[in-house]
Short mmCIF file of C-alpha atoms and ligand atoms in Angstrom, two decimals:
data_model
loop_
_atom_site.label_atom_id
_atom_site.label_comp_id
_atom_site.label_asym_id
_atom_site.label_seq_id
_atom_site.Cartn_x
_atom_site.Cartn_y
_atom_site.Cartn_z
CA MET A 1 -44.96 -11.11 9.31
CA MET A 2 -44.58 -11.33 13.08
CA ARG A 3 -41.15 -10.70 15.32
CA VAL A 4 -39.80 -12.37 18.60
CA CYS A 5 -37.07 -11.44 21.07
CA VAL A 6 -35.71 -14.27 23.16
CA GLU A 7 -33.73 -12.75 25.86
CA PRO A 8 -30.31 -14.09 26.97
CA ALA A 9 -30.40 -17.36 29.31
CA ASP A 10 -28.19 -17.95 32.38
CA SER A 11 -28.88 -21.22 33.21
CA PHE A 12 -31.78 -23.80 32.78
CA SER A 13 -32.93 -26.92 33.38
CA PHE A 14 -35.16 -27.93 31.23
CA GLN A 15 -37.27 -31.50 30.88
CA SER A 16 -39.85 -32.27 28.25
CA ALA A 17 -41.67 -35.25 27.24
CA ALA A 18 -43.67 -32.69 24.74
CA ILE A 19 -41.32 -32.25 22.24
CA ALA A 20 -43.46 -32.14 18.96
CA PRO A 21 -44.47 -35.42 17.73
CA ASP A 22 -42.38 -36.61 15.07
CA LYS A 23 -43.26 -34.85 11.56
CA SER A 24 -41.59 -37.33 9.48
CA ILE A 25 -43.81 -40.68 10.95
CA SER A 26 -46.40 -38.53 11.25
CA HIS A 27 -47.14 -38.10 7.31
CA ARG A 28 -46.27 -41.40 6.84
CA SER A 29 -48.88 -42.85 9.34
CA ALA A 30 -51.53 -41.04 7.61
CA MET A 31 -50.77 -41.54 4.23
CA PHE A 32 -49.97 -45.75 4.71
CA ALA A 33 -53.28 -46.07 6.34
CA VAL A 34 -54.50 -45.27 2.79
CA LEU A 35 -52.86 -48.57 1.66
CA ALA A 36 -54.40 -50.73 5.35
CA GLU A 37 -57.88 -52.65 5.12
CA GLY A 38 -59.48 -52.19 8.97
CA GLN A 39 -59.03 -49.09 11.30
CA SER A 40 -55.39 -47.42 11.63
CA ARG A 41 -54.81 -46.14 14.73
CA ILE A 42 -52.81 -42.80 15.41
CA GLU A 43 -51.79 -41.57 19.30
CA ASN A 44 -49.70 -38.35 19.02
CA PHE A 45 -50.14 -37.32 15.89
CA LEU A 46 -48.18 -33.77 14.95
CA ARG A 47 -50.67 -31.22 14.73
CA ALA A 48 -48.70 -28.54 13.12
CA GLU A 49 -49.18 -27.55 9.15
CA ASP A 50 -47.19 -29.49 7.39
CA THR A 51 -48.70 -32.90 9.32
CA LEU A 52 -52.97 -31.96 9.63
CA ASN A 53 -52.70 -31.33 5.69
CA THR A 54 -51.03 -34.12 4.71
CA LEU A 55 -54.44 -35.70 6.90
CA LYS A 56 -56.42 -33.29 4.84
CA ILE A 57 -55.55 -34.60 2.01
CA VAL A 58 -55.94 -38.38 3.00
CA GLY A 59 -59.75 -37.18 3.40
CA GLN A 60 -59.91 -35.55 0.50
CA LEU A 61 -58.90 -38.58 -1.16
CA GLY A 62 -61.80 -40.96 0.25
CA ALA A 63 -60.56 -42.15 3.97
CA ASP A 64 -62.73 -41.70 7.01
CA ILE A 65 -60.91 -40.07 9.71
CA HIS A 66 -61.89 -39.98 13.20
CA ASP A 67 -60.03 -37.67 15.57
CA ASP A 68 -61.19 -37.32 19.23
CA GLY A 69 -58.53 -34.69 19.86
CA SER A 70 -56.26 -37.58 21.14
CA VAL A 71 -56.52 -40.79 19.07
CA ILE A 72 -56.58 -40.22 15.51
CA THR A 73 -58.87 -43.38 13.39
CA ILE A 74 -58.23 -44.09 9.66
CA THR A 75 -59.79 -46.11 7.78
CA SER A 76 -59.06 -46.32 4.03
CA ASN A 77 -61.52 -46.67 0.93
CA GLY A 78 -59.18 -47.13 -1.58
CA ILE A 79 -58.20 -44.34 -3.04
CA GLN A 80 -60.55 -41.79 -4.53
CA GLU A 81 -60.72 -39.59 -7.54
CA THR A 82 -61.47 -36.16 -6.04
CA ALA A 83 -62.64 -32.64 -7.89
CA GLU A 84 -60.60 -30.68 -4.94
CA ILE A 85 -56.64 -29.84 -5.62
CA LEU A 86 -54.41 -30.84 -2.95
CA ASP A 87 -52.22 -28.20 -0.80
CA CYS A 88 -49.41 -30.41 1.03
CA GLY A 89 -48.75 -25.86 2.07
CA ASN A 90 -44.83 -26.02 3.31
CA SER A 91 -44.30 -29.88 3.09
CA GLY A 92 -41.82 -31.52 0.61
CA THR A 93 -42.40 -34.62 2.32
CA GLY A 94 -46.08 -34.51 1.58
CA MET A 95 -45.72 -33.72 -1.81
CA ARG A 96 -43.17 -36.07 -2.66
CA LEU A 97 -44.53 -38.84 -1.06
CA PHE A 98 -48.33 -38.45 -2.26
CA CYS A 99 -46.57 -38.64 -6.23
CA GLY A 100 -45.49 -42.11 -5.38
CA LEU A 101 -48.92 -42.66 -3.51
CA LEU A 102 -51.30 -41.55 -6.72
CA SER A 103 -49.28 -42.49 -9.67
CA SER A 104 -50.98 -46.05 -9.71
CA ALA A 105 -54.55 -44.65 -7.98
CA GLN A 106 -57.03 -44.83 -10.07
CA GLY A 107 -58.26 -40.89 -11.80
CA HIS A 108 -56.51 -37.77 -11.98
CA PHE A 109 -55.05 -35.67 -9.04
CA ILE A 110 -53.08 -32.03 -8.71
CA LEU A 111 -51.06 -31.31 -5.85
CA THR A 112 -50.04 -27.90 -5.03
CA GLY A 113 -48.74 -26.21 -2.21
CA ASP A 114 -47.18 -22.71 -0.90
CA GLU A 115 -44.97 -20.08 -2.86
CA TYR A 116 -41.82 -21.76 -1.46
CA LEU A 117 -42.95 -25.43 -1.72
CA LYS A 118 -43.79 -24.11 -5.57
CA ARG A 119 -40.20 -23.62 -6.41
CA ARG A 120 -38.75 -26.61 -4.91
CA PRO A 121 -37.65 -29.37 -7.27
CA MET A 122 -39.73 -32.05 -8.02
CA LYS A 123 -37.92 -33.78 -10.86
CA ARG A 124 -35.90 -36.12 -8.57
CA VAL A 125 -39.50 -38.16 -7.79
CA THR A 126 -41.37 -37.25 -10.83
CA GLN A 127 -38.56 -38.26 -13.06
CA PRO A 128 -37.76 -42.54 -12.08
CA LEU A 129 -41.42 -42.23 -11.77
CA ARG A 130 -41.94 -41.70 -15.07
CA ASN A 131 -39.49 -44.19 -15.77
CA ILE A 132 -41.93 -46.79 -14.79
CA GLY A 133 -45.09 -46.05 -16.71
CA ALA A 134 -47.13 -43.21 -14.10
CA LYS A 135 -48.32 -39.84 -15.86
CA LEU A 136 -46.75 -36.71 -14.19
CA ASP A 137 -46.46 -33.59 -15.23
CA GLY A 138 -45.89 -29.72 -13.87
CA ARG A 139 -44.32 -26.38 -15.19
CA ASN A 140 -40.90 -26.68 -15.71
CA ASN A 141 -41.10 -30.15 -17.25
CA GLY A 142 -42.50 -31.70 -14.40
CA ASP A 143 -40.06 -30.33 -12.18
CA LEU A 144 -41.93 -27.44 -10.53
CA ALA A 145 -45.36 -27.47 -9.13
CA PRO A 146 -48.61 -27.57 -9.01
CA LEU A 147 -48.51 -31.33 -10.39
CA SER A 148 -50.82 -33.55 -12.14
CA ILE A 149 -50.88 -36.96 -12.02
CA ARG A 150 -52.92 -39.70 -13.93
CA GLY A 151 -53.07 -42.64 -12.31
CA ALA A 152 -51.27 -45.00 -14.50
CA SER A 153 -50.03 -49.03 -14.25
CA LEU A 154 -46.34 -49.11 -13.39
CA GLN A 155 -43.34 -51.27 -14.63
CA ALA A 156 -41.30 -53.13 -11.76
CA PHE A 157 -37.43 -50.90 -11.58
CA ASN A 158 -34.11 -51.28 -10.77
CA TYR A 159 -33.45 -47.65 -9.82
CA GLU A 160 -29.96 -46.40 -8.67
CA SER A 161 -30.83 -42.66 -6.83
CA LYS A 162 -27.71 -40.54 -7.09
CA ILE A 163 -29.17 -38.82 -4.05
CA ALA A 164 -29.76 -40.00 -0.50
CA SER A 165 -33.02 -39.41 -0.14
CA ALA A 166 -35.77 -40.67 2.10
CA GLN A 167 -38.34 -38.63 -0.10
CA VAL A 168 -37.44 -40.22 -2.93
CA LYS A 169 -37.09 -43.77 -1.75
CA SER A 170 -40.48 -43.20 -0.08
CA ALA A 171 -42.03 -42.24 -3.15
CA MET A 172 -40.52 -45.38 -5.22
CA ILE A 173 -41.22 -47.96 -2.64
CA LEU A 174 -44.85 -46.73 -2.44
CA ALA A 175 -45.16 -46.95 -5.90
CA ALA A 176 -43.42 -50.31 -6.35
CA LEU A 177 -45.88 -51.34 -3.67
CA ARG A 178 -48.53 -51.68 -6.85
CA SER A 179 -46.19 -52.31 -9.67
CA ASP A 180 -46.27 -55.32 -12.05
CA GLY A 181 -42.83 -57.12 -10.33
CA VAL A 182 -40.31 -57.18 -8.21
CA CYS A 183 -39.15 -53.55 -7.76
CA THR A 184 -34.86 -53.25 -6.41
CA TYR A 185 -33.72 -49.19 -5.12
CA TYR A 186 -30.65 -48.85 -4.65
CA GLU A 187 -29.03 -45.21 -2.57
CA PRO A 188 -25.81 -43.61 -1.97
CA GLU A 189 -26.41 -43.66 1.65
CA LEU A 190 -28.76 -45.05 4.12
CA SER A 191 -31.16 -42.19 4.18
CA ARG A 192 -33.96 -42.59 7.15
CA ASP A 193 -35.93 -45.60 7.06
CA HIS A 194 -38.97 -45.17 8.32
CA THR A 195 -41.29 -46.19 5.21
CA GLU A 196 -39.38 -49.19 5.63
CA ARG A 197 -40.21 -50.28 9.18
CA MET A 198 -43.88 -48.94 8.91
CA LEU A 199 -44.67 -50.12 5.91
CA LYS A 200 -42.92 -53.92 6.71
CA GLY A 201 -44.74 -54.02 10.24
CA MET A 202 -48.11 -53.75 8.07
CA GLY A 203 -46.69 -56.89 6.53
CA ALA A 204 -45.61 -55.15 3.49
CA HIS A 205 -42.83 -57.63 2.11
CA ILE A 206 -39.46 -55.27 2.21
CA GLU A 207 -36.30 -56.54 2.30
CA VAL A 208 -33.23 -54.44 2.97
CA ASN A 209 -29.78 -55.37 2.69
CA GLY A 210 -27.28 -52.23 2.95
CA LEU A 211 -28.32 -49.85 0.60
CA ILE A 212 -30.56 -51.96 -1.63
CA THR A 213 -34.31 -52.73 -0.90
CA LYS A 214 -36.64 -54.93 -2.35
CA VAL A 215 -39.60 -53.96 -2.57
CA TRP A 216 -42.44 -56.36 -3.34
CA PRO A 217 -45.77 -55.85 -5.19
CA PHE A 218 -48.34 -56.71 -2.35
CA GLU A 219 -51.30 -59.00 -3.48
CA LYS A 220 -53.41 -58.12 -0.80
CA ALA A 221 -54.22 -55.09 1.08
CA LEU A 222 -51.57 -54.31 4.34
CA LYS A 223 -52.75 -54.72 7.97
CA PRO A 224 -53.73 -51.25 9.76
CA LEU A 225 -51.33 -49.29 11.60
CA ASN A 226 -50.99 -48.91 15.35
CA ILE A 227 -48.84 -46.81 16.24
CA ARG A 228 -47.94 -43.78 18.36
CA VAL A 229 -45.82 -41.21 17.21
CA PRO A 230 -42.90 -40.68 19.04
CA ALA A 231 -41.31 -36.97 19.54
CA ASP A 232 -39.09 -35.60 16.42
CA PRO A 233 -35.34 -35.79 17.03
CA SER A 234 -34.93 -32.36 14.74
CA SER A 235 -37.32 -30.85 17.23
CA ALA A 236 -36.12 -32.08 20.16
CA PHE A 237 -32.42 -31.16 18.81
CA PHE A 238 -33.21 -27.48 19.29
CA PHE A 239 -33.40 -27.80 23.35
CA ALA A 240 -29.92 -29.77 22.74
CA VAL A 241 -28.28 -27.08 21.17
CA ALA A 242 -29.54 -24.70 24.13
CA ALA A 243 -28.15 -26.68 27.26
CA ALA A 244 -25.00 -27.22 25.10
CA ILE A 245 -24.46 -23.82 24.71
CA THR A 246 -25.57 -22.41 28.10
CA PRO A 247 -23.29 -22.52 31.07
CA ASN A 248 -24.69 -24.79 33.76
CA SER A 249 -28.05 -26.32 31.73
CA THR A 250 -29.33 -29.30 31.12
CA ALA A 251 -32.40 -29.98 28.87
CA ILE A 252 -34.08 -33.93 29.10
CA LEU A 253 -35.96 -35.01 26.49
CA GLU A 254 -38.11 -37.78 26.56
CA GLY A 255 -39.88 -40.20 24.11
CA VAL A 256 -37.72 -39.51 21.20
CA THR A 257 -36.96 -41.70 18.63
CA LEU A 258 -33.89 -43.12 18.73
CA ASN A 259 -33.91 -44.02 15.24
CA PRO A 260 -29.67 -44.05 14.27
CA THR A 261 -30.90 -42.45 10.89
CA ARG A 262 -32.54 -39.25 13.29
CA ILE A 263 -29.94 -38.80 15.68
CA GLU A 264 -26.38 -38.14 13.89
CA ALA A 265 -26.47 -34.54 15.20
CA PHE A 266 -26.14 -35.26 18.67
CA LYS A 267 -23.56 -37.64 18.07
CA VAL A 268 -21.73 -34.60 16.64
CA LEU A 269 -22.46 -32.34 19.24
CA GLU A 270 -21.41 -35.34 21.76
CA ARG A 271 -18.20 -35.13 19.40
CA MET A 272 -17.66 -31.21 19.98
CA GLY A 273 -17.94 -32.01 23.84
CA ALA A 274 -21.60 -31.80 25.01
CA ASP A 275 -22.14 -34.61 27.98
CA ILE A 276 -25.04 -36.51 26.31
CA ALA A 277 -26.89 -39.83 27.59
CA TYR A 278 -29.30 -42.57 25.69
CA ASP A 279 -31.52 -44.24 27.36
CA ILE A 280 -33.73 -46.68 25.32
CA THR A 281 -37.46 -46.76 26.85
CA ASP A 282 -39.81 -48.35 24.39
CA GLU A 283 -39.76 -50.52 21.00
CA ARG A 284 -42.57 -49.60 18.41
CA TYR A 285 -41.15 -49.70 15.34
CA GLU A 286 -38.39 -48.06 16.15
CA PRO A 287 -36.43 -47.74 19.51
CA ILE A 288 -37.65 -44.67 21.91
CA GLY A 289 -36.28 -43.32 24.88
CA THR A 290 -34.81 -40.08 26.39
CA ILE A 291 -32.04 -38.03 25.59
CA THR A 292 -30.36 -35.85 28.53
CA VAL A 293 -27.83 -33.45 27.28
CA LYS A 294 -25.84 -31.46 29.21
CA HIS A 295 -23.76 -28.11 28.56
CA ALA A 296 -19.66 -28.52 28.16
CA ALA A 297 -17.51 -26.07 26.62
CA LEU A 298 -17.22 -27.14 22.86
CA ASN A 299 -14.93 -27.44 20.35
CA ALA A 300 -15.20 -27.38 16.67
CA VAL A 301 -16.19 -30.02 14.05
CA VAL A 302 -15.83 -31.47 10.59
CA VAL A 303 -19.36 -32.82 9.17
CA GLU A 304 -18.66 -34.52 5.95
CA GLU A 305 -20.21 -38.06 6.77
CA ASN A 306 -24.03 -39.18 6.92
CA ILE A 307 -24.80 -36.59 5.95
CA SER A 308 -28.94 -37.65 5.21
CA TRP A 309 -28.52 -38.60 8.71
CA LEU A 310 -28.31 -34.71 9.98
CA ILE A 311 -29.41 -32.68 6.98
CA ASP A 312 -32.56 -31.38 9.43
CA GLU A 313 -30.41 -30.75 12.23
CA LEU A 314 -27.16 -28.54 10.13
CA PRO A 315 -28.91 -25.22 11.21
CA ALA A 316 -29.25 -25.80 14.67
CA LEU A 317 -26.21 -27.38 14.69
CA SER A 318 -24.29 -24.22 13.18
CA ILE A 319 -25.60 -22.56 16.51
CA ALA A 320 -23.52 -24.83 18.48
CA MET A 321 -20.37 -24.22 15.86
CA ALA A 322 -20.88 -20.68 16.34
CA CYS A 323 -20.12 -21.32 19.89
CA ALA A 324 -17.64 -23.84 19.73
CA SER A 325 -13.52 -22.45 20.17
CA GLY A 326 -12.05 -23.10 16.17
CA GLN A 327 -13.22 -23.62 12.58
CA SER A 328 -16.15 -25.92 11.72
CA ILE A 329 -16.67 -27.38 8.51
CA ILE A 330 -20.04 -28.91 6.95
CA LYS A 331 -19.10 -30.92 3.20
CA ASN A 332 -21.49 -32.36 1.33
CA ALA A 333 -24.13 -30.72 2.00
CA GLU A 334 -25.62 -29.64 -0.60
CA GLU A 335 -28.81 -30.89 0.04
CA LEU A 336 -29.40 -27.85 2.18
CA ARG A 337 -29.60 -25.65 -0.99
CA VAL A 338 -33.14 -27.48 -1.86
CA LYS A 339 -34.66 -27.02 1.47
CA GLU A 340 -37.30 -24.76 3.30
CA SER A 341 -34.88 -22.14 2.29
CA ASP A 342 -31.39 -22.35 0.58
CA ARG A 343 -30.20 -23.52 3.87
CA ILE A 344 -26.28 -22.78 3.23
CA LYS A 345 -27.17 -18.59 2.86
CA THR A 346 -29.61 -18.14 5.10
CA VAL A 347 -27.45 -19.59 7.82
CA VAL A 348 -24.41 -18.10 6.61
CA ASP A 349 -26.28 -14.65 6.09
CA ASN A 350 -27.67 -14.64 9.56
CA LEU A 351 -24.36 -15.76 11.16
CA ASN A 352 -22.90 -13.03 9.71
CA LEU A 353 -25.72 -10.61 10.95
CA CYS A 354 -24.57 -12.36 14.84
CA GLY A 355 -20.84 -11.12 14.18
CA ILE A 356 -19.79 -14.39 13.24
CA SER A 357 -17.38 -14.88 10.90
CA THR A 358 -17.90 -17.81 7.88
CA GLU A 359 -17.08 -19.14 4.33
CA GLU A 360 -19.89 -20.87 2.12
CA TYR A 361 -19.22 -23.60 -0.28
CA PRO A 362 -21.19 -25.12 -2.96
CA ASP A 363 -21.93 -27.64 -1.11
CA GLY A 364 -21.50 -25.97 2.71
CA TYR A 365 -19.90 -24.05 4.70
CA ALA A 366 -17.55 -22.86 7.63
CA VAL A 367 -18.38 -21.34 10.58
CA ASN A 368 -15.72 -19.74 12.92
CA GLY A 369 -16.62 -19.97 16.86
CA GLY A 370 -16.47 -16.70 17.78
CA THR A 371 -18.67 -14.40 20.45
CA LEU A 372 -22.53 -14.09 19.18
CA GLN A 373 -23.90 -10.65 19.02
CA LYS A 374 -27.77 -9.57 18.94
CA ALA A 375 -29.41 -9.01 16.19
CA CYS A 376 -32.57 -8.65 14.46
CA VAL A 377 -32.39 -12.13 11.50
CA ASN A 378 -35.16 -13.32 9.08
CA SER A 379 -36.00 -16.65 8.71
CA TYR A 380 -36.60 -16.76 5.43
CA GLY A 381 -40.09 -18.82 5.53
CA ASP A 382 -37.95 -21.74 7.12
CA HIS A 383 -38.91 -23.07 10.45
CA ARG A 384 -35.60 -24.52 11.16
CA ILE A 385 -33.86 -21.13 10.31
CA ALA A 386 -36.42 -19.24 13.11
CA MET A 387 -35.82 -22.11 15.71
CA SER A 388 -32.43 -21.95 15.34
CA PHE A 389 -31.14 -18.23 15.50
CA LEU A 390 -33.95 -18.28 18.22
CA VAL A 391 -32.00 -20.30 19.89
CA ALA A 392 -28.67 -18.43 19.53
CA GLY A 393 -30.77 -15.81 20.85
CA LEU A 394 -29.69 -17.95 24.63
CA ARG A 395 -26.50 -16.58 24.52
CA CYS A 396 -26.64 -13.41 23.29
CA GLY A 397 -30.40 -12.02 23.06
CA MET A 398 -32.17 -12.43 19.71
CA GLU A 399 -34.49 -10.95 17.80
CA VAL A 400 -36.25 -13.10 14.59
CA GLU A 401 -38.37 -11.66 12.03
CA ASP A 402 -41.16 -14.08 10.46
CA ILE A 403 -41.56 -16.90 12.77
CA GLU A 404 -45.40 -17.89 11.76
CA CYS A 405 -43.44 -20.43 9.71
CA ILE A 406 -42.39 -22.50 13.37
CA ASN A 407 -45.99 -23.67 13.38
CA THR A 408 -45.23 -25.82 10.02
CA SER A 409 -43.46 -28.72 12.41
CA PHE A 410 -43.70 -27.26 16.14
CA PRO A 411 -46.35 -25.14 17.38
CA ASN A 412 -46.00 -25.42 20.80
CA PHE A 413 -42.19 -24.12 20.36
CA PHE A 414 -42.55 -21.26 21.82
CA ASP A 415 -44.26 -22.91 25.02
CA LEU A 416 -41.27 -25.10 26.00
CA LEU A 417 -38.34 -22.05 25.23
CA GLY A 418 -40.35 -19.82 27.65
CA GLN A 419 -39.23 -22.70 30.49
CA CYS A 420 -35.81 -21.85 28.77
CA THR A 421 -35.66 -17.92 28.86
CA LYS A 422 -37.81 -15.18 28.12
CA VAL A 423 -39.19 -14.72 24.76
CA THR A 424 -41.54 -11.78 24.18
CA ARG A 425 -44.06 -11.52 20.74
C1 LIG B 1 -37.53 -36.42 4.76
C2 LIG B 1 -36.89 -36.43 4.17
C3 LIG B 1 -35.81 -35.78 4.35
C4 LIG B 1 -35.81 -34.53 5.26
C5 LIG B 1 -37.18 -34.07 5.27
C6 LIG B 1 -38.14 -35.38 5.78
C7 LIG B 1 -39.09 -37.24 5.05
O1 LIG B 1 -35.69 -34.96 2.62
O2 LIG B 1 -34.63 -33.41 4.82
O3 LIG B 1 -37.53 -33.11 6.19
O4 LIG B 1 -39.68 -37.33 6.01
O5 LIG B 1 -38.63 -38.74 4.07
P1 LIG B 1 -34.94 -35.45 1.75
O6 LIG B 1 -35.36 -36.98 1.28
O7 LIG B 1 -35.42 -34.57 0.83
O8 LIG B 1 -33.91 -35.55 2.33
#
């Protein structure tokens, strides 16, 4: 188990076009290429454990993959049965979307993951898929991996989801594409919409009207993808918080997707007082551009809406809250409990170790802004907890244990953090 020490920073000026490529879009690029006829071309694919596991599975399912180190091409040969066990590693997105993709494929498939993924709930996808005829099973009556899938004919559906989850929505859209009629999916709050944008770009017939997504089964294969994956706003956000909490500091984050369902945390940081500018420079499936963040005194904030638009950024946002004046509150965020760790507990416990007082609620927590103190904290195997507390170290110094998990989403994180402060392993 590796441990890293970060020293406090006086001030820094950070500019990077090398923020990790978007994880959600990378997973989808590899998977959706399987549905296309012809060769898909993916530039700037995220070379991190989670997405490389997805790419490997796409190969195990029979696709021809060529990687020249810069561009990855994928040519589908349909979905082929395999004797191999498909290992999604730490990735909930990988496992849940593959459930949707494989439910209608011919053959039998086994999906597994690491010790953390095997504890995360899968019923949210296995149940609605079973309701339309999918043959899926796993421990605890289909809730826990390993999961087994026997491809079956799927019926058209009208499904009203109780949770705003892009993973559930995407799994159901993938199933809908190969069902026997027009399907309707309703979500309580709009979740990230990369699946809809990318599949529409590939020629799928999908109509989105507010919270309702209508999907027509495809009659012919989709057009290949041609995509350059933009930088991941969730990864960029660590450096946004770093600049916001460090006096006289700036972070210029280039090539980031500015998809409105992904940049809500930046908007909240702006509401807290940080000076943030957005500049659109490109448009491919989604708007892409530069986000510039400058330090300013931060004030407390209440976060209770559009939670799915910033769910992944809440641990890092909590570090900004710890540095703000007043009490910040996060509500309606019970989904935090089933992420890579129980992020309500892991954020609150670690903030307490850093001398920040908190209150824990079933669906969130309160953070009383104060003075962060150096501590030795654990990541609990959760990449976003590890990176959030390393960023907190810019204020007070920090020791973070169990940092290998950072490789699941942001392998060059330490190279970039090293441009802001001294890091010793
Ligand atoms: C993701 C959706 C979100 C997010 C996860 C990635 C995706 O999960 O937290 O990191 O790529 O679809 P939920 O769908 O569970 O909200």
